[in-house]
PDB file of C-alpha atoms in Angstrom:
ATOM      1  CA  MET L 223      62.434 159.348 167.429  1.00 51.00           C
ATOM      2  CA  THR L 224      64.756 156.835 165.742  1.00 55.00           C
ATOM      3  CA  THR L 225      67.235 157.756 163.041  1.00 57.00           C
ATOM      4  CA  SER L 226      65.340 155.821 160.366  1.00 60.00           C
ATOM      5  CA  LYS L 227      62.117 157.724 161.086  1.00 63.00           C
ATOM      6  CA  LYS L 228      63.963 161.034 160.939  1.00 60.00           C
ATOM      7  CA  HIS L 229      65.441 160.086 157.568  1.00 65.00           C
ATOM      8  CA  GLY L 230      61.982 159.088 156.341  1.00 75.00           C
ATOM      9  CA  LYS L 231      60.504 162.432 157.338  1.00 79.00           C
ATOM     10  CA  LEU L 232      63.441 164.304 155.827  1.00 79.00           C
ATOM     11  CA  HIS L 233      63.028 162.509 152.500  1.00 81.00           C
ATOM     12  CA  PHE L 234      59.296 163.249 152.568  1.00 82.00           C
ATOM     13  CA  VAL L 235      59.851 166.966 153.181  1.00 81.00           C
ATOM     14  CA  GLU L 236      62.517 167.158 150.481  1.00 81.00           C
ATOM     15  CA  SER L 237      60.170 165.539 147.976  1.00 83.00           C
ATOM     16  CA  GLN L 238      57.475 168.068 148.912  1.00 82.00           C
ATOM     17  CA  LEU L 239      59.948 170.925 148.499  1.00 80.00           C
ATOM     18  CA  MET L 240      60.653 169.792 144.948  1.00 80.00           C
ATOM     19  CA  ASP L 241      57.004 170.599 144.108  1.00 82.00           C
ATOM     20  CA  ASN L 242      56.668 173.694 146.313  1.00 82.00           C
ATOM     21  CA  PRO L 243      60.137 175.175 146.980  1.00 81.00           C
ATOM     22  CA  ASN L 244      58.821 178.566 148.226  1.00 83.00           C
ATOM     23  CA  SER L 245      56.652 177.203 151.015  1.00 84.00           C
ATOM     24  CA  PRO L 246      57.704 178.805 154.361  1.00 84.00           C
ATOM     25  CA  ARG L 247      56.225 175.933 156.372  1.00 83.00           C
ATOM     26  CA  LEU L 248      58.127 173.247 154.425  1.00 82.00           C
ATOM     27  CA  ASN L 249      61.376 175.213 154.530  1.00 83.00           C
ATOM     28  CA  ASN L 250      61.083 175.711 158.271  1.00 85.00           C
ATOM     29  CA  TRP L 251      60.269 172.042 158.753  1.00 83.00           C
ATOM     30  CA  HIS L 252      63.205 171.028 156.595  1.00 83.00           C
ATOM     31  CA  PHE L 253      65.559 173.302 158.582  1.00 83.00           C
ATOM     32  CA  ARG L 254      64.429 171.798 161.912  1.00 84.00           C
ATOM     33  CA  LEU L 255      64.851 168.230 160.606  1.00 84.00           C
ATOM     34  CA  ILE L 256      68.376 169.023 159.438  1.00 83.00           C
ATOM     35  CA  LYS L 257      69.218 170.352 162.914  1.00 83.00           C
ATOM     36  CA  GLN L 258      67.737 167.260 164.566  1.00 82.00           C
ATOM     37  CA  ARG L 259      69.735 164.995 162.265  1.00 80.00           C
ATOM     38  CA  GLU L 260      72.964 166.818 163.141  1.00 80.00           C
ATOM     39  CA  LYS L 261      72.190 166.414 166.845  1.00 79.00           C
ATOM     40  CA  MET L 262      71.578 162.707 166.297  1.00 79.00           C
ATOM     41  CA  PHE L 263      74.896 162.366 164.456  1.00 76.00           C
ATOM     42  CA  LEU L 264      76.640 164.168 167.313  1.00 73.00           C
ATOM     43  CA  PHE L 265      75.018 161.861 169.876  1.00 71.00           C
ATOM     44  CA  ASN L 266      76.035 158.784 167.894  1.00 70.00           C
ATOM     45  CA  LYS L 267      79.565 160.107 167.579  1.00 67.00           C
ATOM     46  CA  ARG L 268      79.865 160.597 171.337  1.00 66.00           C
ATOM     47  CA  TYR L 269      78.206 157.254 172.124  1.00 63.00           C
ATOM     48  CA  TRP L 270      80.025 155.040 169.626  1.00 60.00           C
ATOM     49  CA  GLY L 271      83.249 156.932 170.260  1.00 58.00           C
ATOM     50  CA  LYS L 272      83.528 155.137 173.596  1.00 58.00           C
ATOM     51  CA  LEU L 273      83.648 151.717 171.938  1.00 56.00           C
ATOM     52  CA  ALA L 274      86.410 149.847 170.134  1.00 46.00           C
ATOM     53  CA  ARG L 275      87.087 150.692 166.501  1.00 58.00           C
ATOM     54  CA  LYS L 276      85.480 154.041 167.236  1.00 63.00           C
ATOM     55  CA  SER L 277      87.056 155.870 164.323  1.00 68.00           C
ATOM     56  CA  TRP L 278      85.641 153.537 161.690  1.00 68.00           C
ATOM     57  CA  LEU L 279      82.232 153.218 163.366  1.00 65.00           C
ATOM     58  CA  VAL L 280      81.867 156.979 163.646  1.00 66.00           C
ATOM     59  CA  ASP L 281      83.515 158.309 160.484  1.00 70.00           C
ATOM     60  CA  GLY L 282      83.888 155.261 158.238  1.00 70.00           C
ATOM     61  CA  ASP L 283      80.572 155.791 156.438  1.00 71.00           C
ATOM     62  CA  ARG L 284      80.654 159.583 156.202  1.00 74.00           C
ATOM     63  CA  ASN L 285      82.371 162.106 153.970  1.00 78.00           C
ATOM     64  CA  SER L 286      85.018 162.644 156.645  1.00 77.00           C
ATOM     65  CA  ARG L 287      88.740 163.194 156.710  1.00 80.00           C
ATOM     66  CA  PHE L 288      89.212 159.781 158.311  1.00 77.00           C
ATOM     67  CA  PHE L 289      87.348 158.055 155.464  1.00 80.00           C
ATOM     68  CA  HIS L 290      89.449 159.728 152.764  1.00 83.00           C
ATOM     69  CA  GLN L 291      92.674 158.972 154.626  1.00 83.00           C
ATOM     70  CA  SER L 292      91.619 155.305 154.896  1.00 81.00           C
ATOM     71  CA  ALA L 293      90.828 155.201 151.167  1.00 83.00           C
ATOM     72  CA  VAL L 294      94.220 156.703 150.260  1.00 85.00           C
ATOM     73  CA  HIS L 295      96.029 154.320 152.606  1.00 83.00           C
ATOM     74  CA  ARG L 296      94.229 151.322 151.116  1.00 81.00           C
ATOM     75  CA  LYS L 297      95.100 152.454 147.585  1.00 82.00           C
ATOM     76  CA  GLN L 298      98.766 152.810 148.526  1.00 80.00           C
ATOM     77  CA  ARG L 299      98.771 149.412 150.255  1.00 80.00           C
ATOM     78  CA  CYS L 300      97.269 147.718 147.193  1.00 81.00           C
ATOM     79  CA  SER L 301      99.711 149.344 144.755  1.00 84.00           C
ATOM     80  CA  ILE L 302     102.724 147.446 143.404  1.00 86.00           C
ATOM     81  CA  VAL L 303     105.575 149.955 143.430  1.00 86.00           C
ATOM     82  CA  ARG L 304     108.475 147.574 142.808  1.00 88.00           C
ATOM     83  CA  LEU L 305     109.155 143.952 141.932  1.00 90.00           C
ATOM     84  CA  LYS L 306     112.118 141.588 141.743  1.00 89.00           C
ATOM     85  CA  ASP L 307     113.098 139.977 138.474  1.00 87.00           C
ATOM     86  CA  ASP L 308     114.546 136.479 138.010  1.00 85.00           C
ATOM     87  CA  VAL L 309     118.040 137.515 139.164  1.00 85.00           C
ATOM     88  CA  GLY L 310     116.869 139.497 142.186  1.00 85.00           C
ATOM     89  CA  VAL L 311     117.130 142.999 140.731  1.00 88.00           C
ATOM     90  CA  TRP L 312     114.387 145.412 141.766  1.00 89.00           C
ATOM     91  CA  LEU L 313     112.156 146.778 138.992  1.00 89.00           C
ATOM     92  CA  GLU L 314     110.657 150.143 139.946  1.00 87.00           C
ATOM     93  CA  GLN L 315     109.417 151.496 136.610  1.00 89.00           C
ATOM     94  CA  LEU L 316     105.743 150.757 135.972  1.00 88.00           C
ATOM     95  CA  PRO L 317     106.157 149.563 132.337  1.00 90.00           C
ATOM     96  CA  LEU L 318     108.852 147.080 133.410  1.00 91.00           C
ATOM     97  CA  ILE L 319     106.669 145.766 136.253  1.00 90.00           C
ATOM     98  CA  GLN L 320     103.711 145.339 133.901  1.00 90.00           C
ATOM     99  CA  GLN L 321     105.792 143.517 131.295  1.00 91.00           C
ATOM    100  CA  LYS L 322     107.245 141.235 133.996  1.00 91.00           C
ATOM    101  CA  PHE L 323     103.760 140.155 135.073  1.00 90.00           C
ATOM    102  CA  ILE L 324     102.695 139.574 131.473  1.00 90.00           C
ATOM    103  CA  ASP L 325     105.769 137.472 130.652  1.00 89.00           C
ATOM    104  CA  ASP L 326     105.653 135.351 133.816  1.00 87.00           C
ATOM    105  CA  PHE L 327     101.927 134.635 133.768  1.00 86.00           C
ATOM    106  CA  SER L 328     101.957 133.965 130.024  1.00 84.00           C
ATOM    107  CA  SER L 329     104.637 131.303 130.477  1.00 82.00           C
ATOM    108  CA  ARG L 330     102.983 129.918 133.612  1.00 79.00           C
ATOM    109  CA  PHE L 331      99.563 129.421 132.056  1.00 77.00           C
ATOM    110  CA  ALA L 332     100.724 128.163 128.674  1.00 75.00           C
ATOM    111  CA  SER L 333     101.558 124.623 127.645  1.00 69.00           C
ATOM    112  CA  GLU L 334     105.030 123.769 126.385  1.00 68.00           C
ATOM    113  CA  ARG L 335     104.070 120.407 124.943  1.00 67.00           C
ATOM    114  CA  HIS L 336     103.255 119.930 121.278  1.00 66.00           C
ATOM    115  CA  SER L 337     102.129 116.310 121.170  1.00 62.00           C
ATOM    116  CA  ARG L 338      99.457 115.052 118.828  1.00 65.00           C
ATOM    117  CA  ILE L 339      95.972 114.411 120.123  1.00 66.00           C
ATOM    118  CA  VAL L 340      95.298 110.758 120.881  1.00 66.00           C
ATOM    119  CA  SER L 341      91.772 109.422 121.220  1.00 67.00           C
ATOM    120  CA  LEU L 342      91.115 107.861 124.636  1.00 63.00           C
ATOM    121  CA  ASN L 343      87.509 106.850 124.031  1.00 66.00           C
ATOM    122  CA  ASN L 344      88.346 103.159 124.329  1.00 68.00           C
ATOM    123  CA  LEU L 345      89.890 103.675 127.771  1.00 64.00           C
ATOM    124  CA  ALA L 346      87.035 105.686 129.286  1.00 64.00           C
ATOM    125  CA  CYS L 347      84.001 104.125 130.925  1.00 69.00           C
ATOM    126  CA  HIS L 348      80.582 105.487 130.066  1.00 75.00           C
ATOM    127  CA  THR L 349      79.288 106.710 133.409  1.00 79.00           C
ATOM    128  CA  VAL L 350      76.802 109.308 132.112  1.00 81.00           C
ATOM    129  CA  THR L 351      73.507 107.636 131.286  1.00 84.00           C
ATOM    130  CA  ALA L 352      71.187 108.619 128.470  1.00 86.00           C
ATOM    131  CA  GLN L 353      68.801 110.244 130.949  1.00 87.00           C
ATOM    132  CA  ASP L 354      71.642 112.216 132.529  1.00 86.00           C
ATOM    133  CA  ASN L 355      72.648 113.448 129.093  1.00 87.00           C
ATOM    134  CA  LEU L 356      69.092 114.563 128.337  1.00 89.00           C
ATOM    135  CA  ASP L 357      69.017 116.496 131.615  1.00 88.00           C
ATOM    136  CA  LEU L 358      72.300 118.210 130.727  1.00 89.00           C
ATOM    137  CA  ILE L 359      71.228 119.375 127.270  1.00 90.00           C
ATOM    138  CA  ARG L 360      67.598 120.281 127.989  1.00 92.00           C
ATOM    139  CA  PRO L 361      66.509 123.853 127.135  1.00 92.00           C
ATOM    140  CA  VAL L 362      67.201 126.494 129.752  1.00 93.00           C
ATOM    141  CA  THR L 363      64.084 127.778 131.492  1.00 93.00           C
ATOM    142  CA  GLU L 364      63.338 131.102 133.190  1.00 94.00           C
ATOM    143  CA  ASN L 365      63.056 129.358 136.555  1.00 94.00           C
ATOM    144  CA  GLU L 366      66.532 127.874 136.103  1.00 94.00           C
ATOM    145  CA  ILE L 367      67.978 131.308 135.332  1.00 95.00           C
ATOM    146  CA  HIS L 368      66.182 132.766 138.371  1.00 95.00           C
ATOM    147  CA  THR L 369      67.602 130.045 140.641  1.00 94.00           C
ATOM    148  CA  ALA L 370      71.132 130.609 139.350  1.00 94.00           C
ATOM    149  CA  LEU L 371      70.936 134.399 139.689  1.00 94.00           C
ATOM    150  CA  PHE L 372      69.485 134.488 143.196  1.00 94.00           C
ATOM    151  CA  GLY L 373      71.913 131.801 144.346  1.00 93.00           C
ATOM    152  CA  MET L 374      74.795 134.248 143.800  1.00 93.00           C
ATOM    153  CA  ASP L 375      76.308 136.548 146.385  1.00 91.00           C
ATOM    154  CA  PRO L 376      74.878 140.017 145.589  1.00 91.00           C
ATOM    155  CA  TYR L 377      77.935 141.840 146.917  1.00 88.00           C
ATOM    156  CA  LYS L 378      80.708 140.122 144.968  1.00 89.00           C
ATOM    157  CA  ALA L 379      82.979 142.369 142.937  1.00 88.00           C
ATOM    158  CA  PRO L 380      81.510 143.152 139.491  1.00 90.00           C
ATOM    159  CA  GLY L 381      83.206 142.615 136.162  1.00 91.00           C
ATOM    160  CA  PRO L 382      84.040 145.133 133.423  1.00 92.00           C
ATOM    161  CA  ASP L 383      80.363 146.058 132.905  1.00 89.00           C
ATOM    162  CA  GLY L 384      80.175 147.375 136.485  1.00 90.00           C
ATOM    163  CA  PHE L 385      76.864 145.620 137.295  1.00 92.00           C
ATOM    164  CA  GLY L 386      77.013 143.207 140.209  1.00 91.00           C
ATOM    165  CA  ALA L 387      74.547 140.441 140.989  1.00 93.00           C
ATOM    166  CA  SER L 388      72.603 142.769 143.301  1.00 93.00           C
ATOM    167  CA  PHE L 389      71.607 144.960 140.326  1.00 94.00           C
ATOM    168  CA  PHE L 390      70.114 141.998 138.438  1.00 94.00           C
ATOM    169  CA  GLN L 391      68.417 140.668 141.587  1.00 94.00           C
ATOM    170  CA  ASP L 392      66.866 144.017 142.556  1.00 92.00           C
ATOM    171  CA  HIS L 393      65.633 144.756 139.021  1.00 92.00           C
ATOM    172  CA  TRP L 394      64.646 141.205 138.072  1.00 94.00           C
ATOM    173  CA  PRO L 395      60.985 142.072 137.302  1.00 92.00           C
ATOM    174  CA  TYR L 396      62.066 144.692 134.749  1.00 92.00           C
ATOM    175  CA  ILE L 397      64.995 142.987 133.008  1.00 93.00           C
ATOM    176  CA  LYS L 398      64.110 139.301 133.233  1.00 92.00           C
ATOM    177  CA  ASP L 399      62.779 139.102 129.657  1.00 94.00           C
ATOM    178  CA  GLN L 400      65.923 140.563 128.066  1.00 94.00           C
ATOM    179  CA  LEU L 401      68.204 138.644 130.447  1.00 94.00           C
ATOM    180  CA  CYS L 402      66.529 135.295 129.818  1.00 94.00           C
ATOM    181  CA  SER L 403      66.495 135.915 126.069  1.00 94.00           C
ATOM    182  CA  ALA L 404      70.258 136.609 126.034  1.00 93.00           C
ATOM    183  CA  ILE L 405      71.110 133.527 128.110  1.00 94.00           C
ATOM    184  CA  GLN L 406      68.813 131.220 126.158  1.00 94.00           C
ATOM    185  CA  ASP L 407      70.242 132.516 122.884  1.00 93.00           C
ATOM    186  CA  PHE L 408      73.723 131.526 124.051  1.00 93.00           C
ATOM    187  CA  PHE L 409      72.643 127.974 124.892  1.00 92.00           C
ATOM    188  CA  ASN L 410      70.793 127.640 121.585  1.00 91.00           C
ATOM    189  CA  SER L 411      73.459 129.115 119.300  1.00 91.00           C
ATOM    190  CA  GLY L 412      76.659 128.463 121.267  1.00 88.00           C
ATOM    191  CA  ARG L 413      77.827 132.012 120.563  1.00 89.00           C
ATOM    192  CA  MET L 414      78.668 134.715 123.079  1.00 88.00           C
ATOM    193  CA  LEU L 415      79.497 138.367 122.610  1.00 88.00           C
ATOM    194  CA  LYS L 416      83.169 138.944 123.282  1.00 89.00           C
ATOM    195  CA  GLU L 417      82.270 141.833 125.595  1.00 89.00           C
ATOM    196  CA  ILE L 418      80.463 139.400 127.910  1.00 90.00           C
ATOM    197  CA  ASN L 419      83.576 137.242 128.085  1.00 89.00           C
ATOM    198  CA  HIS L 420      85.832 140.159 129.062  1.00 91.00           C
ATOM    199  CA  THR L 421      87.221 140.044 132.605  1.00 91.00           C
ATOM    200  CA  PHE L 422      89.248 142.101 135.040  1.00 91.00           C
ATOM    201  CA  ILE L 423      92.325 140.308 136.394  1.00 88.00           C
ATOM    202  CA  ALA L 424      93.074 141.114 140.029  1.00 88.00           C
ATOM    203  CA  LEU L 425      96.305 140.084 141.769  1.00 89.00           C
ATOM    204  CA  LEU L 426      95.922 138.740 145.310  1.00 87.00           C
ATOM    205  CA  PRO L 427      99.126 138.589 147.390  1.00 88.00           C
ATOM    206  CA  LYS L 428      99.931 135.228 148.969  1.00 86.00           C
ATOM    207  CA  VAL L 429     102.214 136.816 151.592  1.00 85.00           C
ATOM    208  CA  ASP L 430     102.203 140.119 153.478  1.00 84.00           C
ATOM    209  CA  ASN L 431     105.012 141.761 151.470  1.00 85.00           C
ATOM    210  CA  PRO L 432     105.205 140.097 148.030  1.00 87.00           C
ATOM    211  CA  GLU L 433     108.384 140.616 146.047  1.00 87.00           C
ATOM    212  CA  THR L 434     108.026 138.362 142.987  1.00 89.00           C
ATOM    213  CA  THR L 435     105.248 137.492 140.566  1.00 88.00           C
ATOM    214  CA  ALA L 436     105.078 133.975 142.020  1.00 85.00           C
ATOM    215  CA  GLN L 437     103.805 135.499 145.281  1.00 87.00           C
ATOM    216  CA  PHE L 438     100.667 136.819 143.567  1.00 88.00           C
ATOM    217  CA  ARG L 439      97.592 134.787 142.668  1.00 86.00           C
ATOM    218  CA  PRO L 440      95.528 136.116 139.739  1.00 87.00           C
ATOM    219  CA  ILE L 441      91.740 135.926 139.865  1.00 88.00           C
ATOM    220  CA  SER L 442      89.241 136.912 137.197  1.00 89.00           C
ATOM    221  CA  LEU L 443      86.363 139.303 137.884  1.00 92.00           C
ATOM    222  CA  CYS L 444      83.752 138.183 135.372  1.00 92.00           C
ATOM    223  CA  ASN L 445      80.586 139.867 134.193  1.00 93.00           C
ATOM    224  CA  THR L 446      77.410 138.792 135.968  1.00 93.00           C
ATOM    225  CA  LEU L 447      75.861 137.452 132.768  1.00 94.00           C
ATOM    226  CA  TYR L 448      78.869 135.163 132.340  1.00 94.00           C
ATOM    227  CA  LYS L 449      78.544 134.045 135.982  1.00 94.00           C
ATOM    228  CA  ILE L 450      74.878 133.154 135.509  1.00 95.00           C
ATOM    229  CA  ILE L 451      75.694 130.959 132.507  1.00 95.00           C
ATOM    230  CA  ALA L 452      78.511 129.260 134.429  1.00 94.00           C
ATOM    231  CA  LYS L 453      76.273 128.675 137.459  1.00 94.00           C
ATOM    232  CA  ILE L 454      73.577 127.091 135.309  1.00 95.00           C
ATOM    233  CA  LEU L 455      76.159 124.643 133.958  1.00 93.00           C
ATOM    234  CA  VAL L 456      77.414 123.928 137.485  1.00 91.00           C
ATOM    235  CA  ASN L 457      73.896 123.314 138.804  1.00 92.00           C
ATOM    236  CA  ARG L 458      73.259 120.840 136.007  1.00 91.00           C
ATOM    237  CA  MET L 459      76.509 118.946 136.488  1.00 89.00           C
ATOM    238  CA  ARG L 460      76.450 118.851 140.292  1.00 87.00           C
ATOM    239  CA  PRO L 461      74.113 115.782 140.596  1.00 85.00           C
ATOM    240  CA  ILE L 462      76.401 113.572 138.486  1.00 85.00           C
ATOM    241  CA  LEU L 463      79.788 114.710 139.834  1.00 82.00           C
ATOM    242  CA  GLN L 464      79.899 111.883 142.337  1.00 80.00           C
ATOM    243  CA  CYS L 465      79.874 109.397 139.448  1.00 80.00           C
ATOM    244  CA  LEU L 466      82.433 111.249 137.330  1.00 81.00           C
ATOM    245  CA  ILE L 467      85.104 112.135 139.920  1.00 80.00           C
ATOM    246  CA  HIS L 468      87.172 109.425 141.584  1.00 78.00           C
ATOM    247  CA  PRO L 469      86.633 108.993 145.352  1.00 77.00           C
ATOM    248  CA  CYS L 470      90.298 109.896 145.970  1.00 75.00           C
ATOM    249  CA  GLN L 471      89.511 113.443 144.818  1.00 76.00           C
ATOM    250  CA  SER L 472      88.154 114.823 148.073  1.00 74.00           C
ATOM    251  CA  ALA L 473      88.271 118.587 147.457  1.00 70.00           C
ATOM    252  CA  PHE L 474      85.742 120.802 145.647  1.00 70.00           C
ATOM    253  CA  VAL L 475      83.110 118.043 145.585  1.00 74.00           C
ATOM    254  CA  PRO L 476      79.916 118.161 147.702  1.00 73.00           C
ATOM    255  CA  ASP L 477      79.826 115.815 150.713  1.00 74.00           C
ATOM    256  CA  ARG L 478      83.606 115.345 150.550  1.00 75.00           C
ATOM    257  CA  ALA L 479      86.222 117.036 152.734  1.00 77.00           C
ATOM    258  CA  ILE L 480      89.862 117.716 151.918  1.00 75.00           C
ATOM    259  CA  HIS L 481      90.677 117.071 155.584  1.00 79.00           C
ATOM    260  CA  ASP L 482      90.265 113.336 154.900  1.00 79.00           C
ATOM    261  CA  ASN L 483      93.383 113.360 152.715  1.00 79.00           C
ATOM    262  CA  ILE L 484      95.277 115.353 155.354  1.00 81.00           C
ATOM    263  CA  LEU L 485      94.498 112.712 157.990  1.00 85.00           C
ATOM    264  CA  ILE L 486      95.539 109.935 155.621  1.00 84.00           C
ATOM    265  CA  ALA L 487      98.843 111.716 154.898  1.00 84.00           C
ATOM    266  CA  HIS L 488      99.538 112.049 158.637  1.00 86.00           C
ATOM    267  CA  GLU L 489      98.820 108.359 159.189  1.00 88.00           C
ATOM    268  CA  ILE L 490     101.119 107.362 156.322  1.00 86.00           C
ATOM    269  CA  MET L 491     103.996 109.494 157.603  1.00 86.00           C
ATOM    270  CA  THR L 492     103.487 108.079 161.114  1.00 87.00           C
ATOM    271  CA  LYS L 493     103.707 104.590 159.619  1.00 84.00           C
ATOM    272  CA  PHE L 494     106.963 105.544 157.890  1.00 83.00           C
ATOM    273  CA  ARG L 495     108.528 106.779 161.126  1.00 82.00           C
ATOM    274  CA  HIS L 496     107.654 103.644 163.086  1.00 81.00           C
ATOM    275  CA  TYR L 497     108.376 101.131 160.339  1.00 78.00           C
ATOM    276  CA  LYS L 498     111.185  98.655 161.009  1.00 78.00           C
ATOM    277  CA  GLY L 499     112.620  96.298 158.439  1.00 75.00           C
ATOM    278  CA  LYS L 500     115.009  95.996 155.523  1.00 75.00           C
ATOM    279  CA  SER L 501     112.593  97.196 152.862  1.00 76.00           C
ATOM    280  CA  GLY L 502     111.456 100.805 152.882  1.00 74.00           C
ATOM    281  CA  TYR L 503     108.876 103.188 151.497  1.00 78.00           C
ATOM    282  CA  VAL L 504     109.171 106.299 149.376  1.00 80.00           C
ATOM    283  CA  ALA L 505     107.110 109.492 149.761  1.00 80.00           C
ATOM    284  CA  LEU L 506     106.905 112.226 147.127  1.00 78.00           C
ATOM    285  CA  LYS L 507     106.334 115.863 148.058  1.00 75.00           C
ATOM    286  CA  ILE L 508     104.310 117.598 145.367  1.00 71.00           C
ATOM    287  CA  ASP L 509     105.032 121.182 144.371  1.00 65.00           C
ATOM    288  CA  MET L 510     101.694 122.825 145.191  1.00 63.00           C
ATOM    289  CA  GLU L 511     102.433 125.773 142.908  1.00 62.00           C
ATOM    290  CA  LYS L 512     102.715 123.490 139.907  1.00 58.00           C
ATOM    291  CA  ALA L 513      99.640 121.536 141.023  1.00 57.00           C
ATOM    292  CA  TYR L 514      97.316 124.545 141.372  1.00 60.00           C
ATOM    293  CA  ASP L 515      98.941 127.627 139.813  1.00 62.00           C
ATOM    294  CA  ARG L 516     100.278 126.213 136.535  1.00 63.00           C
ATOM    295  CA  ILE L 517      98.976 124.451 133.462  1.00 58.00           C
ATOM    296  CA  GLU L 518     101.760 121.839 133.660  1.00 60.00           C
TER     297      GLU L 518
END
């Protein structure tokens, strides 16, 4: 008998015991199924123990000592116990480390310019047609919300509400009316509850042993309702992105590959090395941190 069938029988007997807990036949049956399950676990432990990664395969999904040791080790590995400041001095007190992150990221993601706003309408070409504009501002339908929700990875990390996409996908028949009403209300009124816009900020290390705040990349863990709204906007804008974004922008656009720019850069540098003549060329190396990790 397979493990899944044994689990199915065990669940059936346990449900029967809830209604008739004093039945000798059910209690005896339940005892024998528990013994059979333990024998199956022992067989799996001996069988999978002969393979690679045996510890995780055997004890990684059980309430075992190995699992708790792995969880503690992961927590310690993900903790930031000390950090260098701007002059290279180690900060080991938690309040100082927290304040250092707040100060550095606040300055990194804030603008230092205070110039007046200048209208550039006369310089921009109108590439969005009237029909495209109607498609962008049309009312949001239930089918559109369903497509956006089920196009999301169900196992992505949830936001502050604790409900991932899998919860909304599994319980769609029961919550679709309230969910669609909330999303459609946002598109009609332009207002969103501040709790929906709350996020968790996680710090991903860029190197194995980060020492400064610049070696961490912050990402936002948003609520699923916020993600659905954002995905609806993305799905609407995707058909017209080719007309809005210049062909030289090759990354993050469908049917374009960033490798094209890498090949062009290699060809240009090869041309520089083999060029002969009195006149020369100049190449600029861009600071990638300022290009992707800063406002300016």
